[in-house]
Coordinates of C-alpha atoms and ligand atoms in Angstrom, one line a residue:
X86 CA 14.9 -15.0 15.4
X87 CA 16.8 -15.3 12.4
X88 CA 19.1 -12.5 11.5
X89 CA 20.5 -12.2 7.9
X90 CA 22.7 -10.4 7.4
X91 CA 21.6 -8.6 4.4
X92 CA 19.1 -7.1 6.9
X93 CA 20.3 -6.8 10.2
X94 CA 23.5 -7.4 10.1
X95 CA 26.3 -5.2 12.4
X96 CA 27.3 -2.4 9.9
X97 CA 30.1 -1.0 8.5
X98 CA 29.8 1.9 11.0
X99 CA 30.2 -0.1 14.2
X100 CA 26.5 0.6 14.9
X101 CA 25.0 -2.3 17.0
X102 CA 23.0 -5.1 15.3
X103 CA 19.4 -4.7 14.8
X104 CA 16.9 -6.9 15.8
X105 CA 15.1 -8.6 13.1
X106 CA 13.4 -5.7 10.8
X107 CA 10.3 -7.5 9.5
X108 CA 9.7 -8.6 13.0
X109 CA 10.0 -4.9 14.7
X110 CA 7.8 -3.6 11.5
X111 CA 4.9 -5.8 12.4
X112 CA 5.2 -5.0 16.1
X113 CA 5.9 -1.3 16.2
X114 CA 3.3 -0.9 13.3
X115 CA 0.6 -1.3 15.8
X116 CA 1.9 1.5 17.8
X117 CA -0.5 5.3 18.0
X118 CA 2.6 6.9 17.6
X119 CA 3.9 6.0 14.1
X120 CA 1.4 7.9 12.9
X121 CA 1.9 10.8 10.9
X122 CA 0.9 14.1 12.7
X123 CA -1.0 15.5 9.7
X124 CA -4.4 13.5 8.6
X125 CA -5.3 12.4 4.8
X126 CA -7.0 15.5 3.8
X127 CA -10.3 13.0 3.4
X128 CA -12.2 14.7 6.5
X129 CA -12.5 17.4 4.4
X130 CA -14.1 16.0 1.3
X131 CA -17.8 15.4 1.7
X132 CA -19.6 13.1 -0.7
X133 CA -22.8 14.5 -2.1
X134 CA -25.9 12.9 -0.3
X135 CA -29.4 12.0 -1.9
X136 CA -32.2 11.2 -0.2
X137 CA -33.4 9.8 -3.0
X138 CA -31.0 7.8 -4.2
X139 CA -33.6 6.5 -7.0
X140 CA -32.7 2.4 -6.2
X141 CA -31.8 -0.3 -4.0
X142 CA -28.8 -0.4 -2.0
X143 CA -28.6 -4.3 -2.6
X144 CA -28.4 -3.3 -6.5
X145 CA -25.3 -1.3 -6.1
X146 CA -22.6 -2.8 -7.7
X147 CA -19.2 -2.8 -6.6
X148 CA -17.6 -4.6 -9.1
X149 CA -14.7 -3.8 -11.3
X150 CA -11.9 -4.8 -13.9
X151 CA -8.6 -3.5 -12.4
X152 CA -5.2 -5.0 -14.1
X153 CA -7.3 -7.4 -16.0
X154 CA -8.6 -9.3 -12.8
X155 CA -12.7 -8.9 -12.0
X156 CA -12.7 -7.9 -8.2
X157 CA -15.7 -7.8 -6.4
X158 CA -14.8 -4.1 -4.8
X159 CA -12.6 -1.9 -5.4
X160 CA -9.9 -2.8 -2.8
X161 CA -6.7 -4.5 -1.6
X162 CA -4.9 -5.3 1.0
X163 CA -1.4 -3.1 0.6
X164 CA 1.9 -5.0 0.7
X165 CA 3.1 -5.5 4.4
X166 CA 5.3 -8.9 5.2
X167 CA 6.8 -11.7 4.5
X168 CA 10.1 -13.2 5.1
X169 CA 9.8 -14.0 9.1
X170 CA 7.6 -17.0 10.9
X171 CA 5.3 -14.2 12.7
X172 CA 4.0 -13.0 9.0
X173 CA 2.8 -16.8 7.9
X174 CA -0.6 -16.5 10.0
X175 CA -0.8 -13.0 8.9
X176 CA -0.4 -13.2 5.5
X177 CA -2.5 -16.7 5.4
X178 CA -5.6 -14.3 6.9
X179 CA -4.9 -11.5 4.7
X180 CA -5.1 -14.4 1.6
X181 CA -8.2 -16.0 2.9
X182 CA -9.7 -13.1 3.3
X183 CA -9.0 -11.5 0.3
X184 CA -9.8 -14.6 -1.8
X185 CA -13.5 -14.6 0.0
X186 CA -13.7 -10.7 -0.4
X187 CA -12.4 -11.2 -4.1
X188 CA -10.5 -8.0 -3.5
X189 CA -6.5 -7.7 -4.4
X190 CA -3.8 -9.1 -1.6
X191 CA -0.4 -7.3 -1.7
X192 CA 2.8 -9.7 -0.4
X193 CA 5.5 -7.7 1.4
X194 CA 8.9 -7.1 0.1
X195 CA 10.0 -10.2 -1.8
X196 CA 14.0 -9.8 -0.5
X197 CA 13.9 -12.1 1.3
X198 CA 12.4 -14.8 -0.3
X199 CA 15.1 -14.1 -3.3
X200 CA 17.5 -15.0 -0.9
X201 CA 15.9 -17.9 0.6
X202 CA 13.3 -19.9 -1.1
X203 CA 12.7 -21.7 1.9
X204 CA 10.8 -18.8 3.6
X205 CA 7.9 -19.5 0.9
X206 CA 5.3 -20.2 3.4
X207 CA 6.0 -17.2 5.0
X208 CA 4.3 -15.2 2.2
X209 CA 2.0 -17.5 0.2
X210 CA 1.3 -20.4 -1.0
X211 CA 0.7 -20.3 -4.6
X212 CA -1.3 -24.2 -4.7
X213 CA -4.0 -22.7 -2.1
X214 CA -7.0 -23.4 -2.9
X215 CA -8.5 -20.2 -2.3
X216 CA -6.8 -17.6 -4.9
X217 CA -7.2 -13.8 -4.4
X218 CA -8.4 -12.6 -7.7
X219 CA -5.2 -10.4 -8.4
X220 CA -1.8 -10.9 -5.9
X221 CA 0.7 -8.3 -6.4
X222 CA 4.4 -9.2 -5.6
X223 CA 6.5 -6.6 -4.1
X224 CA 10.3 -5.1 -4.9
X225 CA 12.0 -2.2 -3.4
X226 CA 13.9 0.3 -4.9
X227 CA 17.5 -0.9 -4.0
X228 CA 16.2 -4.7 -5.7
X229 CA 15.5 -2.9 -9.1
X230 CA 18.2 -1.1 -10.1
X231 CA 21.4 -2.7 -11.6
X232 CA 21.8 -5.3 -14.3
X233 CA 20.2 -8.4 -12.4
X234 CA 16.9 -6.5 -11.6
X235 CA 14.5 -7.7 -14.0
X236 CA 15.7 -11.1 -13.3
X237 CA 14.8 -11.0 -9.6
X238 CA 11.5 -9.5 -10.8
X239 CA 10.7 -12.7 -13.0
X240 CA 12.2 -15.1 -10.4
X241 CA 10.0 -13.6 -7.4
X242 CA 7.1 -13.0 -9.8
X243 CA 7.7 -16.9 -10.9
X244 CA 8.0 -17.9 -7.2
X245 CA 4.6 -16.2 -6.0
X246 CA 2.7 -16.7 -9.3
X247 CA 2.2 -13.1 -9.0
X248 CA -0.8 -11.8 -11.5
X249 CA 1.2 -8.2 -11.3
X250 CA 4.7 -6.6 -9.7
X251 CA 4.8 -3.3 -6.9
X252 CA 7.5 -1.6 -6.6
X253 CA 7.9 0.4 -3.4
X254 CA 10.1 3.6 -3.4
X255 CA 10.5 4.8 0.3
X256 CA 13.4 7.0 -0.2
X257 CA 12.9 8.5 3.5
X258 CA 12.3 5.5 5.3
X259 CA 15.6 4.3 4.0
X260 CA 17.1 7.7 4.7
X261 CA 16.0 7.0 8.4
X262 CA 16.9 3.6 8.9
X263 CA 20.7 3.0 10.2
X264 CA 21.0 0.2 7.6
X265 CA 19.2 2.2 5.0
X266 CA 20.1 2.2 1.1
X267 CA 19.8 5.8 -0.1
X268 CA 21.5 5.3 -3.2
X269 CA 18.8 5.9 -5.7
X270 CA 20.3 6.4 -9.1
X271 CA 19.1 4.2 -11.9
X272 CA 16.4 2.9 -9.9
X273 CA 13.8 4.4 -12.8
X274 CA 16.2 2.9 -15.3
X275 CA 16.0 -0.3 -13.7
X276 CA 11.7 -0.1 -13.3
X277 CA 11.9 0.3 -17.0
X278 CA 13.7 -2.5 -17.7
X279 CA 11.3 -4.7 -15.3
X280 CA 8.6 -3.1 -17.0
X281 CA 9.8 -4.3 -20.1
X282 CA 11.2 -8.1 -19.4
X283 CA 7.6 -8.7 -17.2
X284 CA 5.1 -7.6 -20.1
X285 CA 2.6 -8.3 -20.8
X286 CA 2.5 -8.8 -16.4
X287 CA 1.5 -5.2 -15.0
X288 CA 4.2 -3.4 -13.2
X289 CA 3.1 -0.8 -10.7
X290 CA 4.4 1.4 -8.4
X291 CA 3.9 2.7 -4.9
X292 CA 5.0 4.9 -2.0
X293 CA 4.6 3.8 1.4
X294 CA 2.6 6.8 2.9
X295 CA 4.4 9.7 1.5
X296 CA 2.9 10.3 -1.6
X297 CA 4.1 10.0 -4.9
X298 CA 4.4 13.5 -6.7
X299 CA 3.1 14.3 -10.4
X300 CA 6.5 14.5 -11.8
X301 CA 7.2 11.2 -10.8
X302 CA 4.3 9.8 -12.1
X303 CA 5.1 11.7 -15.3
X304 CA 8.6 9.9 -15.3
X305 CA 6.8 6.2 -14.1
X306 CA 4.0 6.6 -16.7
X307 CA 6.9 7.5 -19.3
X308 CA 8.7 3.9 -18.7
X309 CA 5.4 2.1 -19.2
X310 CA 3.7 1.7 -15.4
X311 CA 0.5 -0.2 -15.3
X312 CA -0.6 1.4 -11.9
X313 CA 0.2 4.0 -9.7
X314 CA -0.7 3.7 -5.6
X315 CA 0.2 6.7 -4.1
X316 CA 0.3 5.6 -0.6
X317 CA 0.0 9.2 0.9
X318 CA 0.4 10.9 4.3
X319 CA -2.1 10.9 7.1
X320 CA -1.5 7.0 7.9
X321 CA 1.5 4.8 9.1
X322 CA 4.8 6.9 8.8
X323 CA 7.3 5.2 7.5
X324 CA 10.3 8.0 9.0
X325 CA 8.3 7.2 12.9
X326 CA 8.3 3.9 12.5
X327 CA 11.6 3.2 11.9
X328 CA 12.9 5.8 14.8
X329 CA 11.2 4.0 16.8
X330 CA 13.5 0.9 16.1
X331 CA 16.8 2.9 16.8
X332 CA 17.9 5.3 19.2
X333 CA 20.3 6.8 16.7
X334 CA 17.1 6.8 14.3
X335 CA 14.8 8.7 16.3
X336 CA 15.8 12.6 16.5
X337 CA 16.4 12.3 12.6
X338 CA 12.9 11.1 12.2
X339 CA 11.1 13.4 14.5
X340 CA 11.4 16.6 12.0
X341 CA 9.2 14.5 9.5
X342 CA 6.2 13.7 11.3
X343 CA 4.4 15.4 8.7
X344 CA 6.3 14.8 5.9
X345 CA 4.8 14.2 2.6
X346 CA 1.7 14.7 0.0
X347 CA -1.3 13.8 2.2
X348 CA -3.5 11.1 0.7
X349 CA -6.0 13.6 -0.8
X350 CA -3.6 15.7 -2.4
X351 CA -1.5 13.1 -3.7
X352 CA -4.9 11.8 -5.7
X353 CA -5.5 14.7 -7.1
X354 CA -2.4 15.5 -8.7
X355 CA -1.7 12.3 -9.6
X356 CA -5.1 11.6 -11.5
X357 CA -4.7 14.0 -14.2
X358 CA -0.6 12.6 -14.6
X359 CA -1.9 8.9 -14.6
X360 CA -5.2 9.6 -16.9
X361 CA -5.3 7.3 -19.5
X362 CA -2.1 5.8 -19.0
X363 CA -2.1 4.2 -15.3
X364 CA -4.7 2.1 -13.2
X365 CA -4.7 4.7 -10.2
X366 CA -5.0 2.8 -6.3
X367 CA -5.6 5.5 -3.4
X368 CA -4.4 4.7 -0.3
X369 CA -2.2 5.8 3.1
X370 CA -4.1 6.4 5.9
X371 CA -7.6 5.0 4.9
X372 CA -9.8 4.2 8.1
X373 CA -13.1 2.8 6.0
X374 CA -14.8 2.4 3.4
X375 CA -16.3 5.8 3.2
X376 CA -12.5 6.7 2.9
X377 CA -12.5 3.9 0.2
X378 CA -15.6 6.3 -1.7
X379 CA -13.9 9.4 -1.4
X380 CA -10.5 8.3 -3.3
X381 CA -12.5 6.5 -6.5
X382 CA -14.6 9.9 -6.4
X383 CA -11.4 11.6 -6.8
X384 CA -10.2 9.5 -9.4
X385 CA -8.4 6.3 -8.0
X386 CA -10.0 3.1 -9.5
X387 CA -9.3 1.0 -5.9
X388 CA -8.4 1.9 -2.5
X389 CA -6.1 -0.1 -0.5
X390 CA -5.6 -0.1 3.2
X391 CA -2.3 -1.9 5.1
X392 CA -2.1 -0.6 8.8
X393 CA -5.6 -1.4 9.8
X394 CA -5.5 -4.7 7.5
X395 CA -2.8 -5.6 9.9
X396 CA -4.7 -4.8 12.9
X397 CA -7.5 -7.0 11.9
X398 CA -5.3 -9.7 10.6
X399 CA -3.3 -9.7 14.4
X400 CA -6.7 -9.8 16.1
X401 CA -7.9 -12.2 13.9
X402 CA -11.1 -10.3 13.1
X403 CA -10.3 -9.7 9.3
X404 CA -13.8 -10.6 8.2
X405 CA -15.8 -8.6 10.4
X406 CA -14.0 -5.3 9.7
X407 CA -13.7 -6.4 5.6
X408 CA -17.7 -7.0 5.5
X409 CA -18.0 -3.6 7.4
X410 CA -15.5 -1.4 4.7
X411 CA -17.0 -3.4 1.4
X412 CA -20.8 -2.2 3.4
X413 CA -19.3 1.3 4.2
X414 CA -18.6 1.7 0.3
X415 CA -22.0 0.3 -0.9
X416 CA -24.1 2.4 1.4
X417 CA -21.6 5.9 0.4
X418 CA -22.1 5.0 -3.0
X419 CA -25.7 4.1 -3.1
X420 CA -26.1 7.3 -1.0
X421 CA -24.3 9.4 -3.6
X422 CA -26.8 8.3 -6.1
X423 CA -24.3 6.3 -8.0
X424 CA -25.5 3.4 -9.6
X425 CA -21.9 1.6 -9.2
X426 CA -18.6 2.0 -7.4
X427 CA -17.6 3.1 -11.3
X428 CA -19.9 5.8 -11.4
X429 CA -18.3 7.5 -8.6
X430 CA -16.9 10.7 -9.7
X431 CA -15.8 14.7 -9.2
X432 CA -19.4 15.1 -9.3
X433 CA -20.1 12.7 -5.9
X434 CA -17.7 15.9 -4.5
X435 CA -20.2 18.2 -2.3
X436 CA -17.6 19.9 -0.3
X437 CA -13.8 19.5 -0.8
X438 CA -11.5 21.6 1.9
X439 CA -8.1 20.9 1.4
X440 CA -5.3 20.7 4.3
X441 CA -4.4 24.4 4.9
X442 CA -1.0 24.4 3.2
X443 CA -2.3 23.2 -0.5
X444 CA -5.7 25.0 -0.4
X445 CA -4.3 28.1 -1.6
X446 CA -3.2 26.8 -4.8
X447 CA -6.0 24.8 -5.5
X448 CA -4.0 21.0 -4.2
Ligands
LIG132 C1 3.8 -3.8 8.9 C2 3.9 -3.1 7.6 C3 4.9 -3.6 6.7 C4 5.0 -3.0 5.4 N1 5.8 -3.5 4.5 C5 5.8 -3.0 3.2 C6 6.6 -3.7 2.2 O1 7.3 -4.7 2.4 N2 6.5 -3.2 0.9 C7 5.7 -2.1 0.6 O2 5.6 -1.7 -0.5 N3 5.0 -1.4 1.6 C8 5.0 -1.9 2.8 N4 4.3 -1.3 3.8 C9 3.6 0.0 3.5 C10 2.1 -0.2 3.1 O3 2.0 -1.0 2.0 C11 1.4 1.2 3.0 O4 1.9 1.8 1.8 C12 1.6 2.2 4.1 O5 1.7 1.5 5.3 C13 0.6 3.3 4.1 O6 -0.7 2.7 4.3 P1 -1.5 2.7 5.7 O7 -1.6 4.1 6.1 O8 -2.9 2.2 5.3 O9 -0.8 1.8 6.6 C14 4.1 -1.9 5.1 C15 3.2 -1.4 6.0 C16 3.1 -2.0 7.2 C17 2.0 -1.5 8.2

């Protein structure tokens, strides 16, 4: 397995190599036990349900405009991977099947591929034949900031023939990890300046399943952010995941097991810091796609699912469990008495219990 340095490398501290990180990510990502110890919040929303639902499932419809692409549901496929051999097949399922879902396919952190072109293949090839109808190219936080940022953003966006940018902020998981980079400052700074050398291409940004809080969506929104995923708590955790890669890692990462805005709270405070201003994705931790109702009924206009993507994509059974989520969301939404997936809204909301800690103030 390749090991760049830039990755894996031995580190300053005299702390033992790691083995490749993209590679442990995929394998330790199918683990019970990076999950976080709280749940999403969405077993306590109930969607309102009508017997008479007044029309015919088949005449649901379940498509919509999101970043100026027409999907065919509401959904993507979050970023995961790219940059090792073992994420070609994966990411060349997750493309198919996205391209035959029409549904948006998010490509893993482009490092990599910015310091190797060569590893192409191992994200996507932009002359398939089959084209998702949106693909969203991926930066981290370290890969924005600084002077050259918005010219890695072109140059990967160039690369992938993205149709929009992510960028992920994972403060904690880089906290966790031994080779982590926590330094932070001017990484909004350096969003804005992407935001502005990529336009009219949509820049969004997302957490990776600890929720992105209202005052950063305030601050995001200010610099010109087309779309905001919040990536909540209740799913993969990022602070687990990584303790599992490293002895040193794993007492550190213990204590946050239930770190984070869980997935329902995060959409609500977000939605009314987004309104107007930002396309809104809900996900972390969504199993279906009743989960997938739930977050556009409380504002997010997709839902996007990674871990259990993954899953499918490593069992090769990607199809089956897409045509079951896009069916879950027809049959909640029809059920609802929604004419569309668009129609979904606060009033599809029967029952809404927030986790204990937020109910008190209302989430
Ligand atoms: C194997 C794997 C690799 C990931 N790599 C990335 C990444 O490169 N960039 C990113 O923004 N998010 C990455 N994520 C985070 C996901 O996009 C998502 O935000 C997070 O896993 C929460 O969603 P889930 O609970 O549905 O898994 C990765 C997730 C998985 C499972």
């Amino acid at each position: 397995v390749p090991d760049p340095a830039t990755e894996t490398g031995m580190l300053a501290s005299g702390v033992e190599p790691l083995r490749d990180r993209k590679l442990d990510h995929l394998e330790l990502a199918r683990r019970p036990d990076v999950l976080h110890r709280n749940d999403t919040g969405l077993d306590g929303v109930h969607l309102r349900h009508r017997a008479l639902p007044g029309r015919s499932l088949e005449s649901v419809e379940t498509a919509v405009a999101v970043l100026g692409a027409r999907l065919s549901a509401p959904l993507a496929l979050s970023s995961m991977t790219g940059g090792v051999e073992d994420a070609r097949t994966i990411n060349c399922r997750l493309a198919d099947a996205a391209a035959r879902f029409g549904i948006a396919f998010g490509l893993g952190s482009g490092r990599r591929l910015l310091e190797d072109p060569t590893l192409l293949p191992t994200y996507y090839d932009p002359d398939r034949a089959e084209r998702p109808p949106l693909v969203f190219a991926n930066l981290g936080a370290s890969q924005v900031r600084g002077a050259d940022g918005p010219a890695r953003a072109e140059q990967l966006v160039a690369m992938l023939r993205a149709d929009a940018l992510f960028v992920h902020l994972n403060p904690l998981q880089e906290a966790i990890q031994p080779e982590g980079e926590v330094n932070f400052d001017g990484v909004l700074e350096g969003i804005a300046a992407i935001v502005e050398r990529l336009a009219p291409l949509p820049v969004g940004v997302k957490e990776v399943g600890f929720g992105l809080a209202p005052e950063d969506i305030e601050l995001l929104c200010g610099v010109g952010v087309a779309a905001i995923d919040v990536a909540g708590s209740g799913g993969t955790n990022w602070a687990l995941l990584e303790g599992r890669r490293h002895p040193a890692a794993r007492d550190a990462a213990q204590a946050f097991a239930d770190w984070g805005l869980p997935t329902v709270v995060a959409l609500r405070r977000a939605r009314p810091a987004a309104a107007g201003r930002a396309t809104l994705i809900g996900s972390g931790g969504l199993r279906n796609g009743v989960d997938a109702a739930k977050c556009l009924a409380l504002g997010a206009q997709a839902a996007a699912f990674a871990r259990p993507a993954l899953l499918a994509s490593q069992e090769d059974r990607l199809d089956e469990w897409l045509a079951a989520v896009v069916r879950q969301l027809r049959i909640a939404t029809w059920l609802t008495g929604a004419r569309s997936v668009r129609d979904l809204d606060e009033s599809a909301v029967d029952a809404l219990a927030l986790p204990q800690p937020w109910s008190e103030d209302g989430g």
